[in-house]
Each structure stands twice: as C-alpha cells, then as structure tokens.
C-alpha cells in the first residue's frame, strides 16, 4: 500500500504564472494544479491536496498559517506519513518557523516554494515540490519538527533564512548549514534528530501583537517612541553586532521596560547572535540586559517576533517568559 502524502498550497511564486505573455506573474495555481504538474508524485504516495490560500507570501496572515497547521494535523492523524506546505519564498522562513513552534506531531512537516514561476523555462517549482515530498515521506525526517526544502537542501525552520532575492540557492542556514540533502532520489541527513522544545499552543488568528524595528546608525529613538505611542506592548529590536542600540534608543527601551513593555533585542547580523557580557557601554548588550531587556540569541528579529507573539498569547510572563526565550534562542 502506498503511503499518504498531504500537500497544502499557500500561494507564492511556486503557484504563479503570467496572465499574458510578457506580463508580471500572479498567484493563479491551486494545490491540485501543483500536484498535477509533478506526475512523479503519484509514484511516491497517494496525494491529498488542499488550497489554504493563493496569496503572495507578504500577504499571508497568522490565520492562514493556523489553517495549514490544523489541516496538516488532521491529515497526519488520519494516516498521512508527512505534510508538505507550498509557500512564497519572501516570508517562507517566518511561516516555517511559526509552524515549527506549533507542530506537535512526530511526522515531518516540510515547507517548500520556488524562485522561478511555474510557466518559466527552468522553473524550480516541480523539482522543489518533488524533493519536499521525498523528505516528508522518509522515516529519517521524523521527530525533526518543520523542515524547509529547496534546491535539494534540507534546513531546520529555526535556522533557515532567505539570502538572495533572485538566486535558486537563496535559502541557507548561516553558521550552521543544511541538516541534509536530497541526493539520488533519497533524503540524506547529516545527523540524528536533536531534542526540540515542547510545542507551544497556537495563538489566535489575528494580527501579530509584536512590533519589529531595526536600530540603524544615528537612531534617536523616535521610531520606538512612535511604536509605543501606537500601543505596542511588546517590541523586537534588530540591533547591530551582539545586540546593540544607540544611547538614545537604549534610554527609550529602559523606560519602556519600566512601564511593563516586553523588549527583545536581536542581532541584525546573519551569524553569531546576541551576546551578554562582551560590551558594557550605554546601548550595549550588557547594559540593556541590566535594564531588563531580553536577548534573542541566535534567532533573527523576524523569528524572535513570532516567538514572542506566541509566548505572550500562551500567557508566558516574568521568569517563565525569560526561560522560554532562552530555551528557543539556542537554535
């Protein structure tokens, strides 16, 4: 008997074609279209397909991700060996990470997409979908949480990022590398599954309540003050280096923490993450920690935003919030 593979489509370039010759691409294909475009899938599994949404990934909402999560859980509970979610690459790393925080099944959930629309010569869409299916169906992919598969590379959702706006090899895990590859029609992993934090309860299907802002050169803190005035009670700051902000912004953040706002500082660099005690000047990681600011560790600001959103919706606060952030910041 063939295994069962569940495929959920969420739009993106993998689902895009041009409405007329020479026109700009738009999301037009649903899950059935995508599966039909890869006939080799029928040799691997009995495929169950659904379309969660047909959006460019910048417009994907938390509710869409939760719908894919719920559908994937149901299919696994009904006997599917694995789940593939197709998605636009622009925000793929964020959706994959949000799913990873919530995925509570041993079966693999694999997110994939494409860098070239489906009706272009040399499109990577069919190859990426087929590779993702191979990973989702392999027993060695179990207990690894959510995986991202493109360009025949397998990445952990917590580590992967999009490095190029155009290249086929755009997805990478800086400082870590992929955890496996699809080679000669088989998924090959470099190491056994690592221990994962316990899955978190899903948040409500609404807007993300956490603001994300970068701390650039000559920042005077006005953007952070504007966010606080707008009502945000949780902030993630993409700081420089080991998690640094300007002296002016550090004062705004310290005041915000004193008023009960949760502030997390990440590093806008792609490798190394935040520190704790290397620098001690005003605006440094040590000074910010002393003021009650939390550090994102190895997590990017984009992923720290989603993690903080999920934790706050789950009721984490105080020392429990600190511990949960620290546990998941060591990706």
Short mmCIF file of C-alpha atoms in Angstrom, two decimals, residues 33 45 49 92 102 104 150 161 168 184 207-208 236 243 250 299 306 308 315 317 319:
data_model
loop_
_atom_site.label_atom_id
_atom_site.label_comp_id
_atom_site.label_asym_id
_atom_site.label_seq_id
_atom_site.Cartn_x
_atom_site.Cartn_y
_atom_site.Cartn_z
CA UNK A 33 -2.59 22.28 -10.22
CA UNK A 45 2.44 8.29 -2.49
CA UNK A 49 -4.18 18.17 -1.65
CA UNK A 92 8.71 31.36 3.89
CA UNK A 102 3.32 24.82 16.99
CA UNK A 104 3.22 18.70 17.73
CA UNK A 150 14.57 23.94 -1.68
CA UNK A 161 16.83 32.34 6.01
CA UNK A 168 17.95 29.49 -6.81
CA UNK A 184 19.85 10.27 -5.91
CA UNK A 207 -2.58 40.35 13.89
CA UNK A 208 0.87 39.85 15.38
CA UNK A 236 11.69 43.30 18.98
CA UNK A 243 22.62 43.25 20.14
CA UNK A 250 18.62 52.48 24.99
CA UNK A 299 17.16 33.93 16.47
CA UNK A 306 6.87 35.39 16.08
CA UNK A 308 7.39 36.42 21.42
CA UNK A 315 0.37 33.52 28.91
CA UNK A 317 5.41 36.26 31.66
CA UNK A 319 10.80 34.30 34.66
#
